[in-house]
Coordinates of C-alpha atoms and ligand atoms in Angstrom, one line a residue:
X18 CA 0.0 0.1 0.0
X19 CA 1.2 3.4 -0.8
X20 CA 2.1 5.5 2.0
X21 CA 0.5 8.6 2.6
X22 CA 1.3 10.6 5.7
X23 CA -0.1 14.0 6.0
X24 CA 1.3 16.0 8.8
X25 CA -0.4 19.1 9.7
X26 CA 1.5 22.4 8.7
X27 CA 2.4 25.3 11.4
X28 CA 2.3 28.2 9.6
X29 CA 5.6 30.2 9.7
X30 CA 6.8 34.1 9.4
X31 CA 8.7 34.2 6.2
X32 CA 10.3 37.0 4.3
X33 CA 7.2 39.2 2.6
X34 CA 4.5 36.9 3.7
X35 CA 3.3 38.2 7.3
X36 CA 2.1 34.8 9.4
X37 CA 1.0 33.2 6.3
X38 CA -1.1 30.2 6.5
X39 CA -1.0 27.5 3.7
X40 CA -4.2 26.4 2.2
X41 CA -5.1 22.8 3.8
X42 CA -4.0 20.1 1.8
X43 CA -7.2 19.2 -0.3
X44 CA -5.9 18.1 -3.7
X45 CA -8.4 16.2 -5.9
X46 CA -7.5 13.7 -7.0
X47 CA -5.6 12.6 -4.0
X48 CA -1.7 12.5 -4.9
X49 CA -0.2 8.7 -4.3
X50 CA 2.1 9.9 -1.6
X51 CA 2.0 13.1 0.3
X52 CA 3.9 14.4 3.1
X53 CA 3.4 17.8 4.5
X54 CA 5.9 19.2 6.9
X55 CA 6.1 22.1 9.2
X56 CA 6.9 25.7 7.5
X57 CA 5.9 27.3 4.2
X58 CA 7.5 28.8 0.8
X59 CA 6.4 32.1 -0.3
X60 CA 5.8 31.8 -3.6
X61 CA 5.1 35.7 -4.4
X62 CA 7.5 37.1 -6.8
X63 CA 9.6 34.0 -6.5
X64 CA 12.4 32.9 -8.7
X65 CA 11.6 30.3 -11.9
X66 CA 14.1 28.4 -13.4
X67 CA 14.1 25.8 -16.2
X68 CA 16.7 23.0 -16.6
X69 CA 17.9 22.8 -19.9
X70 CA 16.3 19.4 -20.8
X71 CA 12.6 20.6 -20.7
X72 CA 10.8 20.6 -24.0
X73 CA 8.7 23.2 -25.2
X74 CA 5.4 21.9 -24.6
X75 CA 6.2 21.4 -20.7
X76 CA 7.8 25.0 -20.8
X77 CA 4.4 26.1 -22.0
X78 CA 2.5 24.3 -19.5
X79 CA 4.4 25.6 -16.7
X80 CA 4.8 29.1 -18.0
X81 CA 0.7 29.0 -17.8
X82 CA 0.9 27.9 -14.2
X83 CA 3.4 31.0 -13.9
X84 CA 1.1 33.5 -15.5
X85 CA -1.9 32.3 -13.2
X86 CA 0.6 32.9 -10.2
X87 CA 1.7 36.4 -11.4
X88 CA -1.8 37.6 -11.9
X89 CA -3.1 36.1 -8.6
X90 CA -0.1 37.3 -6.7
X91 CA 0.2 40.7 -8.5
X92 CA 4.0 40.6 -8.3
X93 CA 6.2 39.1 -11.2
X94 CA 8.4 36.1 -10.8
X95 CA 12.1 36.7 -11.5
X96 CA 14.0 34.4 -14.0
X97 CA 16.8 32.9 -11.7
X98 CA 17.7 29.8 -9.8
X99 CA 16.7 29.6 -6.1
X100 CA 13.0 29.3 -6.0
X101 CA 10.9 27.3 -8.5
X102 CA 12.9 24.8 -10.3
X103 CA 11.4 22.5 -13.1
X104 CA 13.5 19.8 -14.1
X105 CA 13.0 16.6 -16.6
X106 CA 13.8 13.5 -15.0
X107 CA 13.2 10.4 -17.6
X108 CA 13.5 8.1 -14.8
X109 CA 10.1 9.0 -14.0
X110 CA 7.0 6.8 -15.1
X111 CA 4.7 8.7 -18.1
X112 CA 2.6 11.1 -16.6
X113 CA 4.3 11.0 -13.1
X114 CA 6.0 13.7 -11.1
X115 CA 7.2 14.6 -7.8
X116 CA 7.4 18.1 -5.8
X117 CA 9.8 18.7 -2.8
X118 CA 9.2 22.0 -1.0
X119 CA 11.5 23.1 1.7
X120 CA 13.1 26.4 2.5
X121 CA 15.3 26.3 -0.5
X122 CA 12.3 26.3 -3.0
X123 CA 10.2 24.0 -4.9
X124 CA 11.8 21.2 -7.1
X125 CA 9.4 20.0 -9.6
X126 CA 10.5 16.9 -11.7
X127 CA 8.5 15.0 -14.4
X128 CA 9.3 12.8 -17.5
X129 CA 6.7 14.2 -20.0
X130 CA 4.4 17.3 -20.5
X131 CA 1.5 15.5 -18.9
X132 CA 3.6 15.1 -15.4
X133 CA 4.6 18.9 -15.8
X134 CA 0.9 19.7 -16.5
X135 CA -0.2 17.7 -13.2
X136 CA 2.7 18.7 -11.2
X137 CA 1.3 22.5 -11.7
X138 CA -2.3 21.5 -11.4
X139 CA -1.3 20.2 -7.7
X140 CA 0.7 23.2 -7.0
X141 CA -2.3 25.3 -8.0
X142 CA -4.6 23.3 -5.7
X143 CA -2.2 23.8 -3.1
X144 CA -2.6 27.5 -3.0
X145 CA -5.4 29.6 -2.3
X146 CA -8.2 28.9 -5.0
X147 CA -8.0 32.7 -6.0
X148 CA -5.0 31.3 -8.3
X149 CA -8.0 30.0 -10.6
X150 CA -9.5 33.6 -10.7
X151 CA -7.5 35.4 -13.4
X152 CA -7.3 38.4 -11.3
X153 CA -5.1 40.0 -8.4
X154 CA -6.4 38.6 -5.2
X155 CA -5.1 39.4 -1.5
X156 CA -4.3 35.7 0.0
X157 CA -1.6 33.9 1.8
X158 CA 0.3 33.1 -1.0
X159 CA 2.4 30.1 0.3
X160 CA 2.9 26.5 -0.2
X161 CA 3.5 24.5 2.7
X162 CA 6.7 22.5 2.8
X163 CA 5.7 19.1 1.3
X164 CA 7.1 15.8 -0.5
X165 CA 4.7 14.7 -3.1
X166 CA 5.2 11.4 -5.5
X167 CA 2.3 10.9 -7.8
X168 CA 1.3 9.2 -10.8
X169 CA -1.8 7.6 -12.1
X170 CA -4.0 4.3 -11.6
X171 CA -5.3 4.3 -15.1
X172 CA -3.4 5.3 -18.4
X173 CA -7.3 6.3 -19.6
X174 CA -8.9 8.9 -17.9
X175 CA -11.8 10.2 -20.2
X176 CA -14.7 12.2 -20.2
X177 CA -17.2 12.7 -23.0
X178 CA -19.1 15.4 -24.3
X179 CA -22.4 15.1 -26.8
X180 CA -22.3 18.5 -29.1
X181 CA -25.1 17.1 -31.3
X182 CA -28.3 16.9 -29.0
X183 CA -27.0 20.6 -27.9
X184 CA -24.2 22.2 -29.2
X185 CA -21.3 23.9 -27.6
X186 CA -19.2 26.7 -28.6
X187 CA -15.3 26.4 -29.3
X188 CA -15.0 28.6 -26.2
X189 CA -17.5 26.4 -24.0
X190 CA -15.4 23.4 -25.0
X191 CA -12.4 24.7 -24.0
X192 CA -14.0 25.7 -20.5
X193 CA -14.7 22.0 -20.3
X194 CA -11.2 21.0 -21.1
X195 CA -9.8 23.6 -18.3
X196 CA -12.0 21.5 -15.8
X197 CA -10.9 18.3 -17.0
X198 CA -7.1 19.5 -16.8
X199 CA -7.6 20.7 -13.2
X200 CA -8.7 17.0 -12.3
X201 CA -5.8 15.5 -14.4
X202 CA -8.3 13.8 -17.0
X203 CA -6.1 13.0 -20.4
X204 CA -8.9 11.7 -22.9
X205 CA -11.6 14.0 -24.4
X206 CA -14.4 11.9 -26.1
X207 CA -16.0 14.4 -28.5
X208 CA -19.3 12.8 -29.9
X209 CA -19.4 14.7 -32.9
X210 CA -22.2 13.1 -34.8
X211 CA -25.8 12.2 -34.3
X212 CA -29.3 11.7 -35.6
X213 CA -30.2 15.2 -34.4
X214 CA -27.1 17.2 -35.9
X215 CA -23.8 16.4 -37.8
X216 CA -21.5 18.7 -36.2
X217 CA -18.1 18.2 -38.0
X218 CA -17.5 20.2 -41.4
X219 CA -16.5 17.4 -43.9
X220 CA -15.0 19.6 -47.1
X221 CA -16.0 16.5 -49.7
X222 CA -19.5 16.4 -48.2
X223 CA -20.5 19.9 -47.8
X224 CA -24.5 18.9 -46.9
X225 CA -23.6 17.2 -43.9
X226 CA -23.0 20.4 -42.4
X227 CA -25.1 22.5 -45.0
X228 CA -28.4 20.1 -44.3
X229 CA -27.1 17.7 -41.4
X230 CA -26.1 20.0 -39.0
X231 CA -29.5 21.8 -38.3
X232 CA -32.9 20.6 -37.1
X233 CA -36.2 22.0 -37.2
X234 CA -37.1 21.8 -33.6
X235 CA -36.1 20.3 -30.3
X236 CA -38.0 17.7 -28.0
X237 CA -39.8 19.6 -25.2
X238 CA -39.6 17.4 -22.1
X239 CA -40.9 13.8 -22.2
X240 CA -43.1 14.3 -25.4
X241 CA -40.8 12.9 -27.8
X242 CA -43.3 12.9 -30.7
X243 CA -43.6 17.1 -30.9
X244 CA -40.9 19.9 -30.4
X245 CA -40.4 23.5 -30.3
X246 CA -40.3 24.1 -33.7
X247 CA -37.3 26.2 -33.4
X248 CA -34.3 25.7 -36.0
X249 CA -31.2 24.6 -34.0
X250 CA -27.8 23.5 -34.8
X251 CA -24.4 24.3 -35.7
X252 CA -20.9 22.8 -36.4
X253 CA -17.3 23.1 -35.9
X254 CA -15.0 24.2 -38.8
X255 CA -11.9 22.0 -39.5
X256 CA -9.9 24.9 -38.2
X257 CA -11.9 25.1 -35.1
X258 CA -11.7 21.1 -34.6
X259 CA -8.0 21.8 -34.9
X260 CA -8.0 24.5 -32.3
X261 CA -9.5 22.3 -29.8
X262 CA -7.1 19.6 -30.7
X263 CA -4.2 22.1 -29.8
X264 CA -5.7 23.4 -26.7
X265 CA -6.3 19.9 -25.1
X266 CA -2.8 18.6 -26.3
X267 CA -1.0 21.7 -24.6
X268 CA -3.0 20.3 -21.6
X269 CA -1.8 16.8 -21.8
X270 CA -5.3 16.0 -23.2
X271 CA -5.9 13.5 -26.3
X272 CA -9.1 14.4 -28.4
X273 CA -11.0 11.1 -29.2
X274 CA -13.5 12.0 -31.9
X275 CA -16.4 9.8 -33.0
X276 CA -18.2 9.2 -36.0
X277 CA -20.9 7.0 -34.7
X278 CA -21.7 4.2 -37.3
X279 CA -23.8 2.5 -39.0
X280 CA -26.6 4.0 -36.7
X281 CA -27.3 7.3 -35.1
X282 CA -26.5 8.5 -38.9
X283 CA -30.2 10.3 -39.4
X284 CA -28.5 13.9 -39.9
X285 CA -26.0 12.5 -42.5
X286 CA -28.9 10.3 -44.3
X287 CA -30.9 13.7 -44.3
X288 CA -27.6 15.1 -46.5
X289 CA -27.1 12.4 -48.5
X290 CA -30.2 10.2 -48.7
X291 CA -28.6 7.4 -51.1
X292 CA -26.5 5.9 -48.3
X293 CA -29.8 4.7 -46.4
X294 CA -31.4 1.3 -47.3
X295 CA -34.7 3.1 -48.2
X296 CA -33.2 6.3 -50.2
X297 CA -35.3 8.5 -47.9
X298 CA -36.3 11.3 -47.9
X299 CA -34.9 11.7 -44.5
X300 CA -35.2 14.7 -42.1
X301 CA -32.6 15.5 -39.4
X302 CA -34.3 14.2 -36.0
X303 CA -36.1 16.3 -34.0
X304 CA -36.7 13.8 -31.4
X305 CA -34.8 11.6 -29.5
X306 CA -34.5 7.7 -29.5
X307 CA -33.3 5.0 -31.6
X308 CA -33.9 5.1 -35.2
X309 CA -34.2 2.2 -37.5
X310 CA -32.7 4.3 -40.6
X311 CA -29.0 3.6 -40.6
X312 CA -26.1 3.2 -43.3
X313 CA -26.9 0.7 -45.9
X314 CA -24.3 -2.0 -45.2
X315 CA -25.1 -3.5 -48.7
X316 CA -24.4 -0.1 -50.6
X317 CA -20.5 0.1 -51.5
X318 CA -20.8 3.9 -51.7
X319 CA -21.1 4.3 -47.6
X320 CA -17.6 2.7 -47.6
X321 CA -16.4 5.3 -49.8
X322 CA -18.1 7.7 -47.9
X323 CA -16.9 6.8 -44.3
X324 CA -13.2 6.4 -46.0
X325 CA -13.6 10.0 -47.2
X326 CA -15.2 11.2 -44.0
X327 CA -12.4 9.4 -41.7
X328 CA -9.4 10.7 -44.3
X329 CA -10.6 14.4 -43.2
X330 CA -11.0 13.5 -39.7
X331 CA -7.5 11.9 -39.4
X332 CA -5.9 15.0 -40.8
X333 CA -7.5 16.9 -37.9
X334 CA -7.4 14.3 -34.9
X335 CA -3.8 12.7 -34.2
X336 CA -5.3 10.6 -31.8
X337 CA -4.2 7.2 -32.0
X338 CA -7.8 5.7 -31.2
X339 CA -10.8 6.7 -33.2
X340 CA -13.9 6.0 -31.8
X341 CA -16.5 4.4 -34.4
X342 CA -19.7 4.3 -32.5
X343 CA -21.7 1.2 -33.2
X344 CA -24.6 1.6 -30.6
X345 CA -28.3 1.2 -30.6
X346 CA -28.5 0.4 -34.4
X347 CA -31.4 -1.8 -34.3
X348 CA -34.4 -0.7 -32.5
X349 CA -36.4 -3.6 -30.9
X350 CA -39.9 -2.1 -31.9
X351 CA -39.5 -1.2 -35.5
X352 CA -39.0 -3.2 -38.7
X353 CA -35.2 -3.0 -39.7
X354 CA -34.5 -1.7 -42.9
X355 CA -31.6 -3.9 -43.0
X356 CA -34.3 -6.6 -43.4
X357 CA -36.2 -5.4 -46.4
X358 CA -33.2 -4.2 -48.6
X359 CA -32.0 -5.9 -51.5
X360 CA -28.7 -4.4 -51.1
X361 CA -27.8 -5.7 -47.7
X362 CA -29.5 -9.3 -48.6
X363 CA -27.3 -9.7 -51.5
X364 CA -24.1 -8.8 -49.1
X365 CA -25.3 -11.1 -46.4
X366 CA -25.7 -14.0 -48.9
X367 CA -22.2 -12.9 -50.3
X368 CA -20.5 -13.1 -47.0
X369 CA -22.4 -16.4 -45.7
X370 CA -24.5 -14.6 -43.1
X371 CA -27.3 -16.9 -42.3
X372 CA -30.8 -15.3 -41.9
X373 CA -31.9 -15.0 -38.2
X374 CA -32.2 -12.8 -35.3
X375 CA -28.2 -12.7 -35.1
X376 CA -27.7 -11.9 -38.8
X377 CA -27.5 -7.9 -38.2
X378 CA -24.9 -8.3 -35.9
X379 CA -22.8 -10.3 -38.4
X380 CA -23.7 -7.4 -40.7
X381 CA -22.8 -4.7 -38.3
X382 CA -19.2 -6.6 -37.8
X383 CA -18.8 -6.6 -41.5
X384 CA -19.1 -2.7 -41.2
X385 CA -16.9 -2.4 -38.5
X386 CA -14.1 -4.3 -39.8
X387 CA -14.2 -2.8 -43.0
X388 CA -13.7 0.8 -41.2
X389 CA -11.2 -1.1 -38.9
X390 CA -9.2 -2.3 -41.5
X391 CA -9.1 1.2 -43.2
X392 CA -8.3 3.1 -39.8
X393 CA -5.7 0.3 -39.1
X394 CA -3.8 0.9 -42.6
X395 CA -3.5 4.6 -41.5
X396 CA -2.1 3.7 -38.0
X397 CA -5.2 4.2 -36.1
X398 CA -7.1 1.8 -33.6
X399 CA -10.6 2.0 -33.3
X400 CA -12.7 2.2 -30.1
X401 CA -17.0 1.1 -30.3
X402 CA -19.5 1.2 -27.8
X403 CA -19.8 -2.2 -26.4
X404 CA -22.5 -3.5 -29.3
X405 CA -19.5 -4.1 -31.6
X406 CA -18.8 -7.2 -29.6
X407 CA -21.9 -8.7 -30.5
X408 CA -21.5 -11.4 -33.5
X409 CA -17.9 -11.5 -34.3
X410 CA -15.6 -8.5 -33.4
X411 CA -12.4 -8.4 -35.1
X412 CA -9.2 -8.6 -33.1
X413 CA -7.3 -5.0 -32.2
X414 CA -10.5 -3.2 -31.4
X415 CA -11.1 -1.6 -28.0
X416 CA -14.4 -1.8 -26.3
X417 CA -16.2 0.9 -24.4
X418 CA -18.3 -0.8 -21.9
X419 CA -21.6 1.4 -21.5
X420 CA -24.6 -1.3 -21.2
X421 CA -23.4 -1.8 -17.3
X422 CA -20.2 -3.6 -16.7
X423 CA -20.9 -7.0 -18.5
X424 CA -19.7 -6.0 -21.8
X425 CA -16.4 -4.8 -20.5
X426 CA -15.8 -7.8 -18.3
X427 CA -16.6 -10.1 -21.3
X428 CA -14.4 -8.1 -23.9
X429 CA -11.6 -8.1 -21.7
X430 CA -12.1 -11.6 -21.0
X431 CA -11.8 -12.3 -24.8
X432 CA -8.7 -10.2 -24.8
X433 CA -9.8 -7.1 -26.1
X434 CA -8.8 -3.6 -24.5
X435 CA -11.6 -1.9 -22.6
X436 CA -12.5 1.5 -21.4
X437 CA -15.3 1.1 -18.5
X438 CA -18.2 3.6 -18.9
X439 CA -21.1 1.8 -17.4
X440 CA -24.5 3.7 -17.2
X441 CA -24.9 3.1 -13.1
X442 CA -21.7 5.0 -12.3
X443 CA -20.5 7.2 -15.2
X444 CA -23.7 8.8 -16.9
X445 CA -23.7 12.1 -15.8
X446 CA -26.8 13.0 -17.7
X447 CA -28.7 11.3 -14.8
X448 CA -30.2 13.2 -12.1
X449 CA -28.4 13.8 -9.0
X450 CA -31.0 14.3 -6.5
X451 CA -34.0 12.1 -5.1
X452 CA -36.0 15.2 -5.5
X453 CA -36.2 15.5 -9.3
X454 CA -38.8 18.4 -9.1
X455 CA -36.3 20.8 -7.7
X456 CA -33.5 19.8 -10.6
X457 CA -33.3 21.0 -13.9
X458 CA -35.5 18.7 -16.0
X459 CA -33.4 15.7 -17.0
X460 CA -33.6 12.4 -19.1
X461 CA -34.0 10.2 -15.9
X462 CA -31.9 7.9 -13.9
X463 CA -30.0 8.6 -10.5
X464 CA -26.5 9.1 -10.1
X465 CA -25.5 10.8 -7.0
X466 CA -22.0 11.9 -6.0
X467 CA -21.3 8.9 -3.7
X468 CA -22.3 6.2 -6.1
X469 CA -20.0 7.7 -8.6
X470 CA -17.3 7.5 -6.1
X471 CA -17.9 3.8 -5.0
X472 CA -17.2 2.5 -8.6
X473 CA -14.5 0.2 -8.5
X474 CA -13.3 -0.7 -12.2
X475 CA -11.9 -4.0 -11.6
X476 CA -15.2 -5.6 -9.8
X477 CA -16.1 -9.0 -11.4
X478 CA -13.0 -9.1 -13.8
X479 CA -12.2 -12.6 -14.9
X480 CA -8.6 -13.2 -13.0
X481 CA -5.8 -12.2 -15.4
X482 CA -7.8 -10.0 -17.7
X483 CA -7.3 -6.8 -15.6
X484 CA -4.6 -5.3 -17.4
X485 CA -7.0 -4.7 -20.5
X486 CA -8.8 -2.2 -18.7
X487 CA -7.1 0.7 -20.1
X488 CA -9.2 3.1 -17.9
X489 CA -12.5 4.7 -16.9
X490 CA -14.5 7.5 -18.6
X491 CA -18.0 9.1 -17.9
X492 CA -20.4 10.3 -20.4
X493 CA -22.3 13.6 -20.6
X494 CA -25.2 13.1 -23.1
X495 CA -27.1 16.5 -23.4
X496 CA -30.9 15.9 -24.7
X497 CA -32.0 18.1 -22.0
X498 CA -28.9 20.1 -21.7
X499 CA -29.0 23.1 -23.3
X500 CA -27.1 25.7 -21.4
X501 CA -23.6 25.8 -19.9
X502 CA -24.8 26.4 -16.3
X503 CA -26.6 23.1 -16.5
X504 CA -23.8 21.3 -18.3
X505 CA -21.4 22.2 -15.4
X506 CA -24.2 21.4 -12.9
X507 CA -24.3 17.8 -14.2
X508 CA -20.6 17.7 -14.6
X509 CA -19.4 18.7 -11.0
X510 CA -18.6 17.5 -8.5
X511 CA -19.2 14.3 -10.0
X512 CA -16.1 14.4 -12.4
X513 CA -14.2 14.9 -9.6
X514 CA -15.5 11.8 -8.0
X515 CA -14.5 10.1 -11.3
X516 CA -11.2 11.8 -11.3
X517 CA -10.2 9.9 -7.9
X518 CA -11.6 6.4 -9.4
X519 CA -9.5 7.1 -12.5
X520 CA -6.0 8.2 -10.8
X521 CA -6.2 7.0 -7.2
X522 CA -5.0 3.3 -6.2
X523 CA -8.4 1.6 -5.2
X524 CA -7.2 1.4 -1.5
X525 CA -6.1 5.2 -1.2
X526 CA -9.8 6.4 -2.1
X527 CA -11.8 7.6 1.1
X528 CA -15.0 9.2 0.6
X529 CA -15.2 10.9 3.7
X530 CA -11.7 12.7 2.6
X531 CA -12.9 13.2 -0.8
X532 CA -16.0 15.2 0.6
X533 CA -13.9 17.3 2.6
X534 CA -11.6 18.2 -0.3
X535 CA -14.4 19.2 -1.9
X536 CA -14.8 22.2 -0.3
X537 CA -11.6 23.9 -1.5
X538 CA -12.8 22.3 -4.8
X539 CA -15.9 24.6 -4.7
X540 CA -13.6 27.6 -3.9
X541 CA -11.6 26.8 -7.2
X542 CA -14.8 26.4 -9.4
X543 CA -16.2 29.7 -7.7
X544 CA -13.0 31.2 -8.8
X545 CA -13.3 29.9 -12.4
X546 CA -16.9 31.0 -12.4
X547 CA -17.9 27.3 -13.1
X548 CA -21.2 25.9 -11.5
X549 CA -21.7 22.7 -9.7
X550 CA -24.3 20.9 -7.9
X551 CA -24.5 20.6 -3.9
X552 CA -27.3 18.0 -3.4
X553 CA -25.1 16.0 -1.3
X554 CA -25.1 18.8 1.1
X555 CA -28.7 18.8 0.8
X556 CA -29.0 21.7 -1.6
X557 CA -30.7 20.9 -4.9
X558 CA -30.8 22.3 -8.1
X559 CA -29.1 25.2 -9.9
X560 CA -30.9 27.6 -7.4
X561 CA -29.8 25.3 -4.5
X562 CA -33.2 24.7 -2.8
X563 CA -33.1 23.0 0.7
X564 CA -33.8 19.2 0.5
X565 CA -37.2 17.9 2.1
X566 CA -37.0 16.2 5.3
X567 CA -33.6 14.4 5.6
X568 CA -35.7 11.6 7.1
X569 CA -37.1 11.0 4.0
X570 CA -33.7 11.1 2.4
X571 CA -32.3 8.6 4.7
X572 CA -35.0 6.3 4.3
X573 CA -34.7 6.7 0.3
X574 CA -30.6 6.6 0.7
X575 CA -31.3 3.1 2.7
X576 CA -33.0 1.6 -0.1
X577 CA -30.0 1.9 -2.2
X578 CA -27.6 -1.3 -2.5
X579 CA -24.5 0.8 -3.2
X580 CA -24.8 3.2 -0.2
X581 CA -21.7 2.8 1.9
Ligands
LIG816 C1 -25.0 5.2 -25.6 O1 -25.2 5.4 -24.3 N1 -25.7 4.9 -26.2 C2 -23.5 4.9 -25.9
LIG817 ZN1 -29.4 -1.8 -47.1

């Protein structure tokens, strides 16, 4: 077990900082090994020095930290030795870092950009929250003497965003990335295409955004068959997406773009109806749910279309992993166009796929494998939602387990790499409170903070398959989330709980310690101007109405198996 010892610091009288008190140590996610010693180091106007071996990206990350420090303290740092010292140390693991703070200064070491980003984020969280505020603030600008060695448990620490059901501007997306950075997440899963809107500019297929990016209305509450009649949409130009890729990369975050196929394609079909089995006409969907209208697997044109789209996509997104969707292709309550399409029938015959309830899965496997082969030829790997596991998935795919944990457990046992993102623990579109009437209207479900925190990604894994679990991700679908305030309210503080599951050793997690640390996180989020939910403290909704009788809450909680 990793050693965690925290000795409470005593305030020390030092230089320009009169009787300064350090911020109580409340870094989220909790670093692996922390020792806090007596004494504080004053950072106001401190000296800053880079060792020669620091690469440019790491220097830029450190400079962002120094900029924030200078702005918040109102005092310029001096470029000389004897204060902060940043040094590359190749002996450290990827993403790991060490921090030593004593009277001689702050010694930071890391082997790579991510390590330096995380060291700076840890230092920021150890300082007064005003460092996040972008303006000068009076505070005790000191760090406690400390020794920190830190590295993550999982290499894949993801957060997803759906800009299709509701659209998020480039600035709003950057802010989302800022929050991810603060809690050391490193994968941004950008779900760029949907039935209700295609968001990626594709130069070869301009109608995808001329037609596919716009819908004629949005569902109001639970009446999925009617809508507000207001035209809604938007898309990202290729330059804008490159801007997001660069912004994320500078913060150690890889953007994993998703083109969801062969289902969730109604917006693309509205633009290019010849890609569907029936030929349409189709309209960009104004309702939620699962459409039976998907790409026609038997039409060779769809493979040309997908290869063209992925060719442009690979030019924008350097990520090794490309998400190819694969979820919800076959609604159970509707006749499937694949079952009545001569082109699909001819392909099934050619492939020797026998008729029957499983046939559709094998046909989906064929579509997945064609796209996978194309992307592999270009040095990329596919990730898909766990439906791609049905039938016969080709080796080399990574499975994202969302329909509970079963798909992930099965995939790992079969030797596929897996990212765990089960609805029960990782769907941040679910309500956070048991008093839904006080929360902003949502899609349903119930996922309070404590349950997010309770998730153990290796539970139930077949012995020997654990190494296939690359990591954990949470998803934020936005059917009913239309404003940045609501988006942030759904994200936080649940994403902080997720961050501890992604980063901390299982035996280092401690809900009471985590909740105590949230006090400081809320100061940080306030300084950033980011909204969050306080339901776990009995304040519900964006307007923080008091919970009803706590007895009722206690009774309700007692019915929940997951409760600690
Ligand atoms: C999903 O939630 N349809 C992956
Ligand atoms: Zn067809």
